[in-house]
Short mmCIF file of C-alpha atoms in Angstrom, two decimals:
data_model
loop_
_atom_site.label_atom_id
_atom_site.label_comp_id
_atom_site.label_asym_id
_atom_site.label_seq_id
_atom_site.Cartn_x
_atom_site.Cartn_y
_atom_site.Cartn_z
CA MET D 1 0.00 0.00 0.00
CA ASN D 2 1.53 3.31 -1.00
CA ARG D 3 1.50 6.53 0.93
CA GLY D 4 -1.46 8.04 -1.04
CA GLN D 5 -3.65 4.99 -0.45
CA ARG D 6 -2.86 5.01 3.27
CA GLY D 7 -3.88 8.69 3.45
CA LYS D 8 -7.20 7.99 1.69
CA LEU D 9 -7.81 5.01 3.98
CA ALA D 10 -7.12 7.14 7.07
CA MET D 11 -9.49 9.88 5.85
CA ALA D 12 -12.22 7.33 5.10
CA THR D 13 -11.78 5.76 8.54
CA ALA D 14 -12.00 9.20 10.19
CA ALA D 15 -15.17 10.05 8.22
CA VAL D 16 -16.80 6.76 9.26
CA ALA D 17 -15.80 7.34 12.90
CA ILE D 18 -17.26 10.88 12.88
CA GLY D 19 -20.45 9.56 11.26
CA LEU D 20 -20.82 6.87 13.93
CA LEU D 21 -20.23 9.37 16.72
CA SER D 22 -22.87 11.72 15.38
CA VAL D 23 -25.45 8.91 15.05
CA THR D 24 -24.86 7.41 18.50
CA GLY D 25 -24.22 10.76 20.20
CA CYS D 26 -27.88 11.82 19.95
CA GLY D 27 -28.97 9.09 22.33
CA TYR D 28 -26.14 9.89 24.70
CA ILE D 29 -26.87 13.61 24.97
CA ASN D 30 -30.70 13.61 24.84
CA ALA D 31 -32.88 11.92 27.46
CA GLN D 32 -34.90 8.94 26.31
CA GLN D 33 -38.59 9.81 26.10
CA THR D 34 -39.62 6.41 27.41
CA THR D 35 -38.03 7.20 30.79
CA GLU D 36 -40.17 10.31 31.39
CA GLN D 37 -43.68 9.89 32.84
CA TYR D 38 -46.36 12.29 31.67
CA SER D 39 -50.13 12.70 31.55
CA ALA D 40 -51.29 11.20 28.29
CA SER D 41 -54.81 12.59 28.45
CA ASP D 42 -56.57 15.86 29.33
CA GLY D 43 -56.02 15.60 33.09
CA THR D 44 -52.97 15.69 35.32
CA ARG D 45 -51.31 13.03 37.47
CA GLU D 46 -49.96 12.99 41.00
CA ASP D 47 -48.63 10.39 43.44
CA LEU D 48 -49.54 11.09 47.05
CA GLY D 49 -48.53 8.53 49.67
CA PRO D 50 -50.26 5.26 48.72
CA LEU D 51 -52.53 7.05 46.24
CA GLN D 52 -51.88 7.33 42.53
CA ILE D 53 -54.12 9.99 41.01
CA ARG D 54 -54.53 9.81 37.25
CA ASN D 55 -56.30 11.96 34.62
CA PHE D 56 -57.35 14.40 37.36
CA MET D 57 -59.44 17.36 36.11
CA ILE D 58 -62.36 19.63 36.98
CA VAL D 59 -65.40 20.04 34.74
CA SER D 60 -67.16 23.38 35.24
CA THR D 61 -68.85 26.25 33.40
CA GLY D 62 -66.96 29.07 35.13
CA GLU D 63 -64.46 30.31 37.67
CA ASP D 64 -66.99 30.99 40.45
CA LYS D 65 -69.23 28.06 39.51
CA PRO D 66 -69.30 24.56 41.00
CA GLY D 67 -66.93 22.03 39.42
CA ARG D 68 -66.97 18.25 39.34
CA VAL D 69 -63.63 16.51 39.91
CA ILE D 70 -63.14 13.49 37.65
CA GLY D 71 -60.31 10.99 37.19
CA ALA D 72 -59.06 7.76 38.75
CA ILE D 73 -57.54 7.18 42.20
CA TYR D 74 -55.58 3.99 42.93
CA ASN D 75 -54.85 2.94 46.53
CA SER D 76 -51.82 0.63 46.83
CA SER D 77 -52.02 0.31 50.62
CA SER D 78 -53.71 -2.37 52.72
CA SER D 79 -55.91 0.26 54.43
CA ASP D 80 -58.82 2.36 53.23
CA VAL D 81 -57.73 5.93 52.50
CA LYS D 82 -59.67 9.18 52.24
CA LEU D 83 -58.53 11.81 49.73
CA THR D 84 -59.45 15.41 50.56
CA ILE D 85 -59.52 17.95 47.72
CA ASN D 86 -59.42 21.65 48.70
CA GLY D 87 -60.21 24.15 45.96
CA ALA D 88 -60.82 27.88 45.71
CA GLU D 89 -62.67 29.94 48.32
CA GLY D 90 -62.68 27.13 50.90
CA SER D 91 -64.44 24.61 48.66
CA GLN D 92 -63.74 21.03 49.65
CA THR D 93 -64.75 17.48 48.76
CA GLN D 94 -63.65 14.05 49.95
CA VAL D 95 -63.29 10.71 48.19
CA SER D 96 -62.93 7.34 49.92
CA VAL D 97 -60.72 4.72 48.25
CA LYS D 98 -60.82 1.10 49.43
CA ALA D 99 -57.59 -0.78 50.26
CA ASN D 100 -55.73 -2.26 47.25
CA SER D 101 -58.41 -0.91 44.94
CA TYR D 102 -59.36 2.09 42.84
CA THR D 103 -62.15 4.62 42.56
CA LEU D 104 -63.25 6.10 39.25
CA LEU D 105 -64.64 9.56 39.90
CA ASN D 106 -66.34 9.70 36.51
CA ASN D 107 -68.45 6.61 37.32
CA SER D 108 -69.18 7.51 40.92
CA THR D 109 -72.74 7.67 42.14
CA ASP D 110 -71.51 10.16 44.77
CA PRO D 111 -69.69 12.77 42.64
CA ALA D 112 -66.82 14.87 43.98
CA ILE D 113 -68.08 18.45 43.65
CA LEU D 114 -66.18 21.63 44.55
CA SER D 115 -68.49 24.59 45.28
CA SER D 116 -66.10 26.95 43.44
CA THR D 117 -63.76 25.97 40.62
CA GLY D 118 -61.29 28.83 41.05
CA ALA D 119 -60.32 29.05 37.38
CA VAL D 120 -62.01 29.61 34.04
CA PRO D 121 -62.40 26.64 31.70
CA GLY D 122 -59.28 26.22 29.61
CA SER D 123 -56.94 27.18 32.45
CA LEU D 124 -55.43 25.50 35.51
CA SER D 125 -56.89 25.63 39.01
CA ASP D 126 -54.62 25.50 42.08
CA VAL D 127 -55.87 22.62 44.24
CA SER D 128 -54.51 21.19 47.48
CA ILE D 129 -54.90 17.44 47.97
CA SER D 130 -54.23 15.39 51.07
CA GLU D 131 -54.70 11.79 52.15
CA ASP D 132 -55.28 10.47 55.65
CA GLY D 133 -53.23 7.25 55.34
CA THR D 134 -49.76 8.81 55.66
CA ASN D 135 -50.97 12.43 56.09
CA GLN D 136 -49.25 13.67 52.95
CA THR D 137 -50.33 16.86 51.18
CA ALA D 138 -49.55 18.27 47.74
CA LYS D 139 -50.48 21.32 45.69
CA VAL D 140 -51.34 20.54 42.09
CA LYS D 141 -52.49 22.51 39.07
CA VAL D 142 -55.60 20.82 37.70
CA PRO D 143 -57.03 21.58 34.24
CA VAL D 144 -60.56 23.00 34.14
CA LEU D 145 -62.69 21.88 31.19
CA ASP D 146 -66.23 22.75 30.16
CA ALA D 147 -68.80 21.19 27.84
CA THR D 148 -67.08 22.44 24.68
CA LEU D 149 -66.07 18.82 24.15
CA PRO D 150 -69.32 16.79 24.20
CA GLU D 151 -67.74 13.92 26.15
CA TYR D 152 -67.47 16.17 29.22
CA LYS D 153 -71.03 17.55 29.12
CA GLU D 154 -72.38 14.71 31.27
CA TYR D 155 -69.89 15.57 34.02
CA LEU D 156 -71.03 19.16 34.53
CA PRO D 157 -72.39 19.59 38.05
CA GLU D 158 -76.17 19.33 38.24
CA GLY D 159 -77.87 22.59 37.32
CA ALA D 160 -74.83 24.00 35.49
CA GLU D 161 -75.51 25.29 32.02
CA PRO D 162 -72.88 24.83 29.30
CA THR D 163 -71.17 28.02 28.17
CA VAL D 164 -71.20 27.04 24.50
CA SER D 165 -74.34 26.02 22.65
CA GLU D 166 -73.84 23.00 20.45
CA THR D 167 -76.54 24.25 18.07
CA ALA D 168 -75.19 27.77 17.67
CA THR D 169 -75.73 29.37 14.30
CA PRO D 170 -73.27 31.87 12.84
CA ALA D 171 -74.25 35.53 12.95
CA PRO D 172 -74.95 37.16 9.57
CA THR D 173 -72.14 39.30 8.22
CA SER D 174 -72.57 42.88 6.99
CA SER D 175 -70.53 42.24 3.83
CA GLU D 176 -73.35 40.65 1.83
CA SER D 177 -73.33 41.70 -1.82
CA HIS D 178 -76.55 42.77 -3.56
#
């Protein structure tokens, strides 16, 4: 092998090495998305002592209106636990969760209602949650939704009127040509 061929071989080897480093370097520098937990739906998530709260949200028609808390609460302990949810203006509701079981707030015959939502639909409400098993407390930001999406209309607190009419007709425009 002559000197020119060795130079070309060294340059080709360097190019391949740089290419391999750039391909494998992305995984080294950036965090893997599969290792990060996130809320995959409209609600938020929180772990509080033995309770795992998933898809947690409030359905309401307004900031000063009542709101229904929906989502799922899993209890991994061998004791019954009571979750207390404190919202705006002293509003409060409690949910009992049996030992080694779960409670679905959207299927509950005894809904979790806050007397005041504390945030307009489309924003986040500051809520304090606590459980009586290990006496842990957390502050969470919970999304507030209204009946704009039809699947949430059934969860509006009783007597609440939706803010958006599903049969609304567009207003006539003044730019009609004659």
